[in-house]
PDB file of C-alpha atoms in Angstrom:
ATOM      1  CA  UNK A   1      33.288 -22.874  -7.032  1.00 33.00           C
ATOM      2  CA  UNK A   2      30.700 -26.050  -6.717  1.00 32.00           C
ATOM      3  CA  UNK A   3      27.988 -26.699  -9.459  1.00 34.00           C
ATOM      4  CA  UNK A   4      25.415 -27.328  -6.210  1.00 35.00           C
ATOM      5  CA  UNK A   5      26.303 -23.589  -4.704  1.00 38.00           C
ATOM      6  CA  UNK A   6      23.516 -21.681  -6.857  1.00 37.00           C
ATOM      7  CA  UNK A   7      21.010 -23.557  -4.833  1.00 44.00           C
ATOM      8  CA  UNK A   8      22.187 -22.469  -1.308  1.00 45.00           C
ATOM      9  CA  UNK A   9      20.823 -18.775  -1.645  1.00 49.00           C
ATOM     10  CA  UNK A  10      17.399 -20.282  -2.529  1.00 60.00           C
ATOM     11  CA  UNK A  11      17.440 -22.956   0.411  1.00 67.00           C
ATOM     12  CA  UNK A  12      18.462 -20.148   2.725  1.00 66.00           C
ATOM     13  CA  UNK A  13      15.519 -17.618   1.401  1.00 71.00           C
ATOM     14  CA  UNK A  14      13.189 -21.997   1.859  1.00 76.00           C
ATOM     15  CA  UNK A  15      14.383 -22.009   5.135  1.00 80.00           C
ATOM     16  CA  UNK A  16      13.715 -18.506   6.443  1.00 80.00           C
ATOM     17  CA  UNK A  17      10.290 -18.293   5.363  1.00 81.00           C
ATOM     18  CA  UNK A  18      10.070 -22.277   6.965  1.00 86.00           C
ATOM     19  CA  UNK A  19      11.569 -20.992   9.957  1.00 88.00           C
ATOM     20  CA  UNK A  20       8.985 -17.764  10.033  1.00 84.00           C
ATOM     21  CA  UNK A  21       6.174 -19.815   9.216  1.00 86.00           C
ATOM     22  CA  UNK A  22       6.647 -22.209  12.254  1.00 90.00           C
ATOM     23  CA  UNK A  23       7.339 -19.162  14.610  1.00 90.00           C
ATOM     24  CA  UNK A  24       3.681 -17.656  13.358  1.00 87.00           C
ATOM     25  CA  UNK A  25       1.972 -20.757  13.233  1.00 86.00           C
ATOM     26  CA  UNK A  26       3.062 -21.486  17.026  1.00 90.00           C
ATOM     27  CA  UNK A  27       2.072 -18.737  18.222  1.00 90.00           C
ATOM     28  CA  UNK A  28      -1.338 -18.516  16.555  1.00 87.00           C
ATOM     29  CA  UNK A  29      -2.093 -21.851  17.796  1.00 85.00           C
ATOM     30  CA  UNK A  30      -1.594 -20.251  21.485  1.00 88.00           C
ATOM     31  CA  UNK A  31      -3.388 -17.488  20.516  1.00 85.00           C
ATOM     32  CA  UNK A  32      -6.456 -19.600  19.126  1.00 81.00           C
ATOM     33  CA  UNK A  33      -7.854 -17.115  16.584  1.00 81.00           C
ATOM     34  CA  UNK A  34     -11.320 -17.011  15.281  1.00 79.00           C
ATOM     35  CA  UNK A  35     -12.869 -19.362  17.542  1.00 74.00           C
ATOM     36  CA  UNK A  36      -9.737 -21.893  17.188  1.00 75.00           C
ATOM     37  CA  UNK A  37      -9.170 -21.702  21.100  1.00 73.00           C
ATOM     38  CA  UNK A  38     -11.936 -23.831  21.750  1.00 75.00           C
ATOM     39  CA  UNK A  39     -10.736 -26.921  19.601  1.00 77.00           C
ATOM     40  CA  UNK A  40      -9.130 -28.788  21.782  1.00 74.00           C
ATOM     41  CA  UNK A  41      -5.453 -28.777  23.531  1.00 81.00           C
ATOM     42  CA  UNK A  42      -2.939 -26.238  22.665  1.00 84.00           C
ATOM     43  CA  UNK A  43      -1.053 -28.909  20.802  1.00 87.00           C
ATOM     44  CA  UNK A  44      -3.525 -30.000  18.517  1.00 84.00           C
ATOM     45  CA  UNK A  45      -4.178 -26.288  17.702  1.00 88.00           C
ATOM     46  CA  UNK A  46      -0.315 -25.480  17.118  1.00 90.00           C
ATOM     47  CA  UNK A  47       0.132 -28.292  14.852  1.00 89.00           C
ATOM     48  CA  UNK A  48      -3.247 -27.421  13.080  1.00 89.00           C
ATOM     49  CA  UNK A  49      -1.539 -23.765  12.073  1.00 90.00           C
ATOM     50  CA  UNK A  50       1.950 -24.736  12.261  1.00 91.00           C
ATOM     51  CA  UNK A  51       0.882 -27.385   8.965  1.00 91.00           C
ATOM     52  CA  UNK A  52      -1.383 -24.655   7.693  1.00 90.00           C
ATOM     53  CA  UNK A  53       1.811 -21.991   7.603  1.00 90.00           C
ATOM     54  CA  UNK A  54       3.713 -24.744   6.011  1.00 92.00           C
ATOM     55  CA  UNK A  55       1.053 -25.424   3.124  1.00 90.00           C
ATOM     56  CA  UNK A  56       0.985 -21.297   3.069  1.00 87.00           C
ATOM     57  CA  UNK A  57       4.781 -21.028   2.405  1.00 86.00           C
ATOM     58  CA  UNK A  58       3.557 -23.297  -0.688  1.00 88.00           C
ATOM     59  CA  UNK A  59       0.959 -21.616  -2.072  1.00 88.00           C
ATOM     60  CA  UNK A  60       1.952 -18.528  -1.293  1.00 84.00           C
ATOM     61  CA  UNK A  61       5.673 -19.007  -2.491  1.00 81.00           C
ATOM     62  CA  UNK A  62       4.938 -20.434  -5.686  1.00 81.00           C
ATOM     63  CA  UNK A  63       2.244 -17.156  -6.154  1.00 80.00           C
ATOM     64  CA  UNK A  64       5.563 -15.048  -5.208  1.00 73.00           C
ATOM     65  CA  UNK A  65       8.262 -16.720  -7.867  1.00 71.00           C
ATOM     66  CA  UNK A  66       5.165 -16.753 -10.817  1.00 71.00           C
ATOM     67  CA  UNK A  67       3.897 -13.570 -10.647  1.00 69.00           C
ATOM     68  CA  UNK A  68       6.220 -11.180  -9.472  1.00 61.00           C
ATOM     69  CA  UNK A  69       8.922 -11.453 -11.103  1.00 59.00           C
ATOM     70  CA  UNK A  70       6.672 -10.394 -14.444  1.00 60.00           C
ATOM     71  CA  UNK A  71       5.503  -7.165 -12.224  1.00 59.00           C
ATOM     72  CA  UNK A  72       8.352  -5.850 -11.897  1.00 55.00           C
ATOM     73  CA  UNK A  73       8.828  -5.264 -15.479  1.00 56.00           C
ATOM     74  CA  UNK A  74       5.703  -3.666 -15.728  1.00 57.00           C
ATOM     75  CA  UNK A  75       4.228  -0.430 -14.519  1.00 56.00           C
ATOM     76  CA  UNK A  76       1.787  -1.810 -11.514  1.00 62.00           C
ATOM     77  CA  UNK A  77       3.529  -0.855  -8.001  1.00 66.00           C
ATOM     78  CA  UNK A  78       4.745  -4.064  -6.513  1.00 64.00           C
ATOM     79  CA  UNK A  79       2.489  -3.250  -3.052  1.00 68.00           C
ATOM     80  CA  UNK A  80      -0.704  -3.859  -5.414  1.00 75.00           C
ATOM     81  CA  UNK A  81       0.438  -7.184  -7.011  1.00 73.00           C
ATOM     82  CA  UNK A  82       1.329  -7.871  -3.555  1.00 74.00           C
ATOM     83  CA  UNK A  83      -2.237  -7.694  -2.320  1.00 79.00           C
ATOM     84  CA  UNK A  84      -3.659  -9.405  -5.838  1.00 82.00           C
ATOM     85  CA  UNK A  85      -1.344 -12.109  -5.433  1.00 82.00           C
ATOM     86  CA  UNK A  86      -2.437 -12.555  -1.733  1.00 85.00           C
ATOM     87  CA  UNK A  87      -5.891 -12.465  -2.717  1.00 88.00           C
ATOM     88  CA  UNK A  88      -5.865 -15.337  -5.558  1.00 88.00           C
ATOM     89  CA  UNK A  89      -3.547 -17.414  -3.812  1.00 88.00           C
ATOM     90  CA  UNK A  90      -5.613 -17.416  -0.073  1.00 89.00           C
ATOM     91  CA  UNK A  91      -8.265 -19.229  -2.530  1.00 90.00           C
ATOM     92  CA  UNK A  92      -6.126 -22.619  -2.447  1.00 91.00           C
ATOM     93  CA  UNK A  93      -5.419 -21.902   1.003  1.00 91.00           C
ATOM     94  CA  UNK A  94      -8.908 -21.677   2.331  1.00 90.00           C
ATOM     95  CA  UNK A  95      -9.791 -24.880   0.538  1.00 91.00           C
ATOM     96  CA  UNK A  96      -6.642 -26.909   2.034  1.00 90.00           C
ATOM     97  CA  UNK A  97      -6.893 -25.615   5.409  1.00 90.00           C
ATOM     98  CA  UNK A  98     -10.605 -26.217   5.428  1.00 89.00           C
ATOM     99  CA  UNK A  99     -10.548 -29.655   4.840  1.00 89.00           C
ATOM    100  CA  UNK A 100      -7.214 -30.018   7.523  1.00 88.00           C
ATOM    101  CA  UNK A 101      -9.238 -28.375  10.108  1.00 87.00           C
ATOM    102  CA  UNK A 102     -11.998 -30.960   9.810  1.00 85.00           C
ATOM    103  CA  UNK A 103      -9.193 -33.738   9.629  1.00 88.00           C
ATOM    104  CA  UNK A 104      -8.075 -32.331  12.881  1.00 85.00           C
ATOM    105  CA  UNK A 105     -11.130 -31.253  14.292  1.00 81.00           C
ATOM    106  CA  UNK A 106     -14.446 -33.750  12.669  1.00 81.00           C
ATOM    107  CA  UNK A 107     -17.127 -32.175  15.051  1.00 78.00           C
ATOM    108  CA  UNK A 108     -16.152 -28.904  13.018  1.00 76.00           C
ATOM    109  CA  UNK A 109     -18.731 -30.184   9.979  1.00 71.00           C
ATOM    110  CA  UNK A 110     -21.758 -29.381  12.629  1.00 73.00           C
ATOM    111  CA  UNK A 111     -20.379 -25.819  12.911  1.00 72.00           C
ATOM    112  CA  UNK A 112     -22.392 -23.075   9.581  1.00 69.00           C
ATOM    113  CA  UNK A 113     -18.813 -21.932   8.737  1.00 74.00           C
ATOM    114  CA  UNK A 114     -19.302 -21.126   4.989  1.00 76.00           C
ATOM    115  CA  UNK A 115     -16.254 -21.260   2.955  1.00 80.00           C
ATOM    116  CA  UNK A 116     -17.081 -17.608   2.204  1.00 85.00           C
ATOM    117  CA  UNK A 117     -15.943 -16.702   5.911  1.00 87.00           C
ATOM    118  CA  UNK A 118     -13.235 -19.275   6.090  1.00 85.00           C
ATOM    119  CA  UNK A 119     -11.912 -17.740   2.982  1.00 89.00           C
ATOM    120  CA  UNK A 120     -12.141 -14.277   4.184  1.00 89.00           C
ATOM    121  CA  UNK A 121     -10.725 -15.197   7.636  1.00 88.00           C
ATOM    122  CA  UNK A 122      -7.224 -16.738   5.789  1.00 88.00           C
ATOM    123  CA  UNK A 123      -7.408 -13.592   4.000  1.00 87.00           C
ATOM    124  CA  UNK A 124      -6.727 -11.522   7.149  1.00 89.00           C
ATOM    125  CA  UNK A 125      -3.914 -13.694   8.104  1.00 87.00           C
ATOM    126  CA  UNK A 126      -1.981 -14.044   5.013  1.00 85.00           C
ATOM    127  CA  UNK A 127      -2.515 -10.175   4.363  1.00 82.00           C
ATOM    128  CA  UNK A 128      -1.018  -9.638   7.776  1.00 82.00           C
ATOM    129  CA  UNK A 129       1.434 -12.417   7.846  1.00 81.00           C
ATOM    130  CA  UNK A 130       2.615 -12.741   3.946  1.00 78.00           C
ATOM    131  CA  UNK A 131       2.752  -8.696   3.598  1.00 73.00           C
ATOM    132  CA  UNK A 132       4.409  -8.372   6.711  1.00 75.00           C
ATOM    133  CA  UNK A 133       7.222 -11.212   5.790  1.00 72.00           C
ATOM    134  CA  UNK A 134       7.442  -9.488   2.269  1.00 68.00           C
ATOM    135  CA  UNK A 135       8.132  -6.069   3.374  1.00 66.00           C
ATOM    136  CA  UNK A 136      10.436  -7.417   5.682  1.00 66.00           C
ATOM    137  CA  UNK A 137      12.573  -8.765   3.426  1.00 62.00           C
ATOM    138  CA  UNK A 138      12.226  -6.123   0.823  1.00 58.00           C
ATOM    139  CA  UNK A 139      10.494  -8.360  -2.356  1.00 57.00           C
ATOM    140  CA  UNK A 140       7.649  -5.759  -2.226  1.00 55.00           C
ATOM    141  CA  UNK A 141       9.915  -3.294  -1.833  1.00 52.00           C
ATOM    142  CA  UNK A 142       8.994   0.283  -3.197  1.00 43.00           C
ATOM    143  CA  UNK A 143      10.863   2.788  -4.925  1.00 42.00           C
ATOM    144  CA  UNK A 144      11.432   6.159  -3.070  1.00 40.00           C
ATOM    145  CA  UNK A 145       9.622   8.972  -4.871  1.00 36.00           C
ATOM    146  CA  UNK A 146      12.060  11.499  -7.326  1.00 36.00           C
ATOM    147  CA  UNK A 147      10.317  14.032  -5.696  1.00 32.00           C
ATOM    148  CA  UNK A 148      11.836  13.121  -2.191  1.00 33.00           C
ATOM    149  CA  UNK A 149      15.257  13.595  -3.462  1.00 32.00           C
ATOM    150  CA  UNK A 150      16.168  16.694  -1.627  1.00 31.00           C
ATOM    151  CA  UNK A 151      19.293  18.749  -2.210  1.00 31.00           C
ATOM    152  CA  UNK A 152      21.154  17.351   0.262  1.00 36.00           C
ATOM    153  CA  UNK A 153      20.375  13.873  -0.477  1.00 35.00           C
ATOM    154  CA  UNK A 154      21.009  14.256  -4.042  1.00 36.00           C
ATOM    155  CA  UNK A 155      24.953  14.898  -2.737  1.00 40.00           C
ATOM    156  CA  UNK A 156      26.982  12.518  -4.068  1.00 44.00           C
ATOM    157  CA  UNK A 157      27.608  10.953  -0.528  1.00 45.00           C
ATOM    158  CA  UNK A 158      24.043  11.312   0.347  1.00 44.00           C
ATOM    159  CA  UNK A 159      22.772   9.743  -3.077  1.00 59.00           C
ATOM    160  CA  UNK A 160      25.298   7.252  -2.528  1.00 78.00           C
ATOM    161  CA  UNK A 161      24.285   3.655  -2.770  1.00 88.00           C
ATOM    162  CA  UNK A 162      25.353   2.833   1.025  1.00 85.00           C
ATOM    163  CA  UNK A 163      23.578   5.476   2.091  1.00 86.00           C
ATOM    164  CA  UNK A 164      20.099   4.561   0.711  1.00 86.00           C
ATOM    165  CA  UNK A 165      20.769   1.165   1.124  1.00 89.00           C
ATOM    166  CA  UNK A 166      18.543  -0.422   4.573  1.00 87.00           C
ATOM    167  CA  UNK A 167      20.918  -1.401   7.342  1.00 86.00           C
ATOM    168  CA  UNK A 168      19.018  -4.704   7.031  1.00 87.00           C
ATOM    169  CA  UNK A 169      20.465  -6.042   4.135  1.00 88.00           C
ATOM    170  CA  UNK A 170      23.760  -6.076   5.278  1.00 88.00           C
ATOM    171  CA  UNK A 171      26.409  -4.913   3.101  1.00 87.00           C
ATOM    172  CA  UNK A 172      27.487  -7.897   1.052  1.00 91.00           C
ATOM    173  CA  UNK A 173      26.193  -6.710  -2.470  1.00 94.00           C
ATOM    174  CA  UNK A 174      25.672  -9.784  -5.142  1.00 94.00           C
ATOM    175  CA  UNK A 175      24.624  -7.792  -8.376  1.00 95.00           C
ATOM    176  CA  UNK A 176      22.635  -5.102  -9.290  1.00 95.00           C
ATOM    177  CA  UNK A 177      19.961  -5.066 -11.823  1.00 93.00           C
ATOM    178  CA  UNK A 178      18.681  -1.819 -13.349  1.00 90.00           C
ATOM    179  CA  UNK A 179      14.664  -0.996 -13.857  1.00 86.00           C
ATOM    180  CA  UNK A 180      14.148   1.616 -16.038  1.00 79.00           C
ATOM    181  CA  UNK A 181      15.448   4.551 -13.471  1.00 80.00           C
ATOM    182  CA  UNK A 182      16.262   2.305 -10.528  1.00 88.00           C
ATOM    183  CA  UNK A 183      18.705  -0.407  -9.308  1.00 92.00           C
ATOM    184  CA  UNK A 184      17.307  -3.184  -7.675  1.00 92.00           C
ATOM    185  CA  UNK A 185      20.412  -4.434  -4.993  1.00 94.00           C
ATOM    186  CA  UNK A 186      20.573  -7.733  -4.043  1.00 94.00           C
ATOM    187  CA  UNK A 187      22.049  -9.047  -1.096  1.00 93.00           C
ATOM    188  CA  UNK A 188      22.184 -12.798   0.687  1.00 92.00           C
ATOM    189  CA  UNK A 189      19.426 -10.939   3.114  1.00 90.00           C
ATOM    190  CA  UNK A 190      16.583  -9.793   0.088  1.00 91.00           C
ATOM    191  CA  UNK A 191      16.698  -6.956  -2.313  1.00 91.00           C
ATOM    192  CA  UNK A 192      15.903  -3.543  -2.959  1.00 89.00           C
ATOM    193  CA  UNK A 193      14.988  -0.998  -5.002  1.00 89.00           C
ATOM    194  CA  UNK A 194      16.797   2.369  -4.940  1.00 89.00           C
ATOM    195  CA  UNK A 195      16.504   5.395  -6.848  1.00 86.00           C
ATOM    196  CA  UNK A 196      19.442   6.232  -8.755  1.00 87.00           C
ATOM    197  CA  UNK A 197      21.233   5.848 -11.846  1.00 88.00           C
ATOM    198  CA  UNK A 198      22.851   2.763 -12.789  1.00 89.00           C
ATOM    199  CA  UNK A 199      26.424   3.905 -13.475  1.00 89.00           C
ATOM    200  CA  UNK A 200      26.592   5.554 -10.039  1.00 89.00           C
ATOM    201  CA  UNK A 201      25.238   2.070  -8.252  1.00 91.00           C
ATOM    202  CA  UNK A 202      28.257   0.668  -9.743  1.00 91.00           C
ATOM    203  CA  UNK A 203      31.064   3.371  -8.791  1.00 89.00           C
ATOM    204  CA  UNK A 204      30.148   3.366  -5.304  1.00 88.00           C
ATOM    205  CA  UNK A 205      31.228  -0.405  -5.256  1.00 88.00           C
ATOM    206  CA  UNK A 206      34.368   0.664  -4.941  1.00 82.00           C
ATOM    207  CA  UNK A 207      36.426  -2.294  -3.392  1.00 81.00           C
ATOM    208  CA  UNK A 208      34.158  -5.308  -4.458  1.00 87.00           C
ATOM    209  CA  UNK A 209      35.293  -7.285  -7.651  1.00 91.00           C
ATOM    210  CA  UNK A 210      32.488  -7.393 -10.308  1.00 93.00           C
ATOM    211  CA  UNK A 211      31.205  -6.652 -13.947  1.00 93.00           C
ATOM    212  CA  UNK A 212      28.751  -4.966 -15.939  1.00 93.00           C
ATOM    213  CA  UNK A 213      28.355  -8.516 -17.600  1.00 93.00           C
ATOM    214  CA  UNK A 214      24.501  -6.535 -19.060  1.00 93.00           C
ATOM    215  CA  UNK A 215      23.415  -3.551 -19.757  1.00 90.00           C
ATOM    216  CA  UNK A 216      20.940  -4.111 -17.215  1.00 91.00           C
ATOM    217  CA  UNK A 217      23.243  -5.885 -14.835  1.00 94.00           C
ATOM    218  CA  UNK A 218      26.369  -5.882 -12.418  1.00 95.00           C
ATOM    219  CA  UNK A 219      27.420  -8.630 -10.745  1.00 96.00           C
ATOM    220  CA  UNK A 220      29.896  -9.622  -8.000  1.00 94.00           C
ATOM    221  CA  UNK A 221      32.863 -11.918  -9.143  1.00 93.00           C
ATOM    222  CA  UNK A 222      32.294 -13.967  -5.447  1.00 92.00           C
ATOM    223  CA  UNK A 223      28.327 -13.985  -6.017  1.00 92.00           C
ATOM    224  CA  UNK A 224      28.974 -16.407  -9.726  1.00 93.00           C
ATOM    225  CA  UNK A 225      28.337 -20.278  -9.188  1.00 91.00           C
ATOM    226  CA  UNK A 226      28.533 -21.241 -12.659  1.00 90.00           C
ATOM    227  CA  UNK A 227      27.614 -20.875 -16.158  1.00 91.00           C
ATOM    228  CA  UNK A 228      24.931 -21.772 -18.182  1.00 90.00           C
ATOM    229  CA  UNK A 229      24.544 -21.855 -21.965  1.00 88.00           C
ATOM    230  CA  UNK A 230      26.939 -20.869 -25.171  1.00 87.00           C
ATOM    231  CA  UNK A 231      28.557 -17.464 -25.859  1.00 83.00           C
ATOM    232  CA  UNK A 232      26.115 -16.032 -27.769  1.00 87.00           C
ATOM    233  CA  UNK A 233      22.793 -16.646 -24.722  1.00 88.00           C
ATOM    234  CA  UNK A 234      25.637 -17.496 -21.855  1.00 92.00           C
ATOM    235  CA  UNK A 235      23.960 -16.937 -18.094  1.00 92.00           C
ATOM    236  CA  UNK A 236      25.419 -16.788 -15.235  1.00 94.00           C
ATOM    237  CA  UNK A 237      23.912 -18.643 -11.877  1.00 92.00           C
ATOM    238  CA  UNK A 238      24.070 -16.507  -8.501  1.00 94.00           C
ATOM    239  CA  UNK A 239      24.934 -17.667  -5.114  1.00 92.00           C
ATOM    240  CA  UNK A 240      20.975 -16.467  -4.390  1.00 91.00           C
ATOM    241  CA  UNK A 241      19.455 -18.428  -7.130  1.00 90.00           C
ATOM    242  CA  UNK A 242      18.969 -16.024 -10.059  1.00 92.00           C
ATOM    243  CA  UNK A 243      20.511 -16.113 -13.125  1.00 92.00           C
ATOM    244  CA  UNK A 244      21.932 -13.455 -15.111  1.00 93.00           C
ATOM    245  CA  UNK A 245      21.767 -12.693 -18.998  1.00 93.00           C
ATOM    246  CA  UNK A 246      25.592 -12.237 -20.098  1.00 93.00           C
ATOM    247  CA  UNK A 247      26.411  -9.275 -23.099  1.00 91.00           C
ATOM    248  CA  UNK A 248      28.247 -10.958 -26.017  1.00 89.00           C
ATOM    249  CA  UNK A 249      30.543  -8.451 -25.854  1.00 88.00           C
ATOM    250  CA  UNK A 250      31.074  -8.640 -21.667  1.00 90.00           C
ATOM    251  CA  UNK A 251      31.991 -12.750 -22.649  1.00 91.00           C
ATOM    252  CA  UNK A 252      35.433 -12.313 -23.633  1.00 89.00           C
ATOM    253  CA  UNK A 253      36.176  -9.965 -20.481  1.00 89.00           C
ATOM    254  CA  UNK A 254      34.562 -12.438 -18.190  1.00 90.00           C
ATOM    255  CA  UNK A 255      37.264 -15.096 -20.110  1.00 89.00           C
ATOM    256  CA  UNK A 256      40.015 -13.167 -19.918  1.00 88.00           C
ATOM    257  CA  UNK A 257      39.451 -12.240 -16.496  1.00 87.00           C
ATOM    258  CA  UNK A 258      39.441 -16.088 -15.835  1.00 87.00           C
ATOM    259  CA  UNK A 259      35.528 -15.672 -14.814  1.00 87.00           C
ATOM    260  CA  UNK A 260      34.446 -18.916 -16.844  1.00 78.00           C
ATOM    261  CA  UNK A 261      37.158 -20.694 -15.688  1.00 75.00           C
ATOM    262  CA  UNK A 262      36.440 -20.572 -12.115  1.00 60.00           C
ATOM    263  CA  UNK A 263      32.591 -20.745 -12.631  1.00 58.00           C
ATOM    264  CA  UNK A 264      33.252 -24.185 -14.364  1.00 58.00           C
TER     265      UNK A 264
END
């Protein structure tokens, strides 16, 4: 394995949301919202929101990777910190697209647009856009309710782990890590978080190669880049960018099993 792999999951997840972002910002400089139609040709107003959706992948990523992380170890459902981190992080936004729309557009400083409005305008978008592009790929993803665990889905196929995973994140399973009574599953496509105990996660990967290297984690042999730190606060770098607290008493079984040796 290459020392420069860990950072291909997290250009992948750059380049999606880049990719997304220029897709949305086309189109809404077609669409001309909020009075943008009338500034000008159609490519002035693409590359006015194409730039802005850039600067929002920014802002709003940063907002993402900061805060989020923290929430889910807390009791606050991600969908709320979702729309708080939305709300703060549209403030930076308004300002910065402001002052590109009057770059773009100069006559705009004759227009009473308060920043109030303009704020409140980028609001709508990124609750629409970001949300939407967060759902999709599961980082505000909420846990199913215990009390929709019927009989029949709490069968051992039905409660299975491939059964509650979503079709959209494939089936290539990096690690699981467990919160409080759920497993979080990431994949090369996002994450989730299913309801169900850790132990079973991990004995319905029958035919992938991994380790409980953590209490609170499994991970796939094939997801490991490399290795930071000594034995006794050793972490372990993921194809997607995170890194993994390793057990001292999982780091001789990763040695023996010749773990460190490939990471390295």
């Amino acid at each position: 394995m290459t020392a420069a792999a860990p950072g291909k999951g997290r250009a992948a997840t750059i380049a999606r949301a880049v990719v997304a972002a220029t897709i949305a910002g086309a189109i809404l400089g077609l669409a001309g919202p909020f009075g943008s139609y009338l500034n000008g040709s159609a490519e002035y107003r693409i590359a006015y929101w194409v730039v802005s959706m850039w600067f929002g992948v920014v802002v709003y990523g940063a907002a993402v990777v900061s805060i989020l992380p923290l929430a889910r170890r807390s009791e606050i459902p991600p969908r709320i910190v979702g729309v708080f981190l939305v709300i703060i992080a549209s403030i930076p936004q308004a300002i910065v697209t402001r002052m590109l729309a009057l770059w773009f557009w100069p006559e705009l400083a004759h227009i009473p647009i308060g920043l109030l409005v303009w704020y409140l305008q980028v609001l709508l978008v990124a609750e629409l856009l970001v949300l939407g592009y967060a759902r999709w790929t599961g980082l505000l993803q909420l846990p199913s309710s215990p009390a929709a665990l019927t009989a029949d889905a709490a069968s051992d196929d039905d409660a299975s782990i491939w059964a509650q995973l979503s079709p959209r994140l494939g089936r290539e399973i990096l690690c699981l890590a467990m919160e409080d009574h759920y497993v979080r599953v990431h994949t090369p496509l996002g994450a989730e978080l299913l309801l169900m105990p850790m132990a079973r996660a991990i004995a319905g990967l029958t035919g992938i190669e991994g380790m409980r290297v953590h209490r609170s984690w499994w991970v796939a042999r094939a997801a490991v880049t490399g290795i930071d730190g000594p034995a006794r606060s050793m972490r372990l770098r993921l194809v997607n960018g995170l890194t993994v607290p390793v057990a001292r008493r999982a780091v001789a079984d990763l040695r023996a099993g010749g773990w460190l040796t490939d990471a390295q």
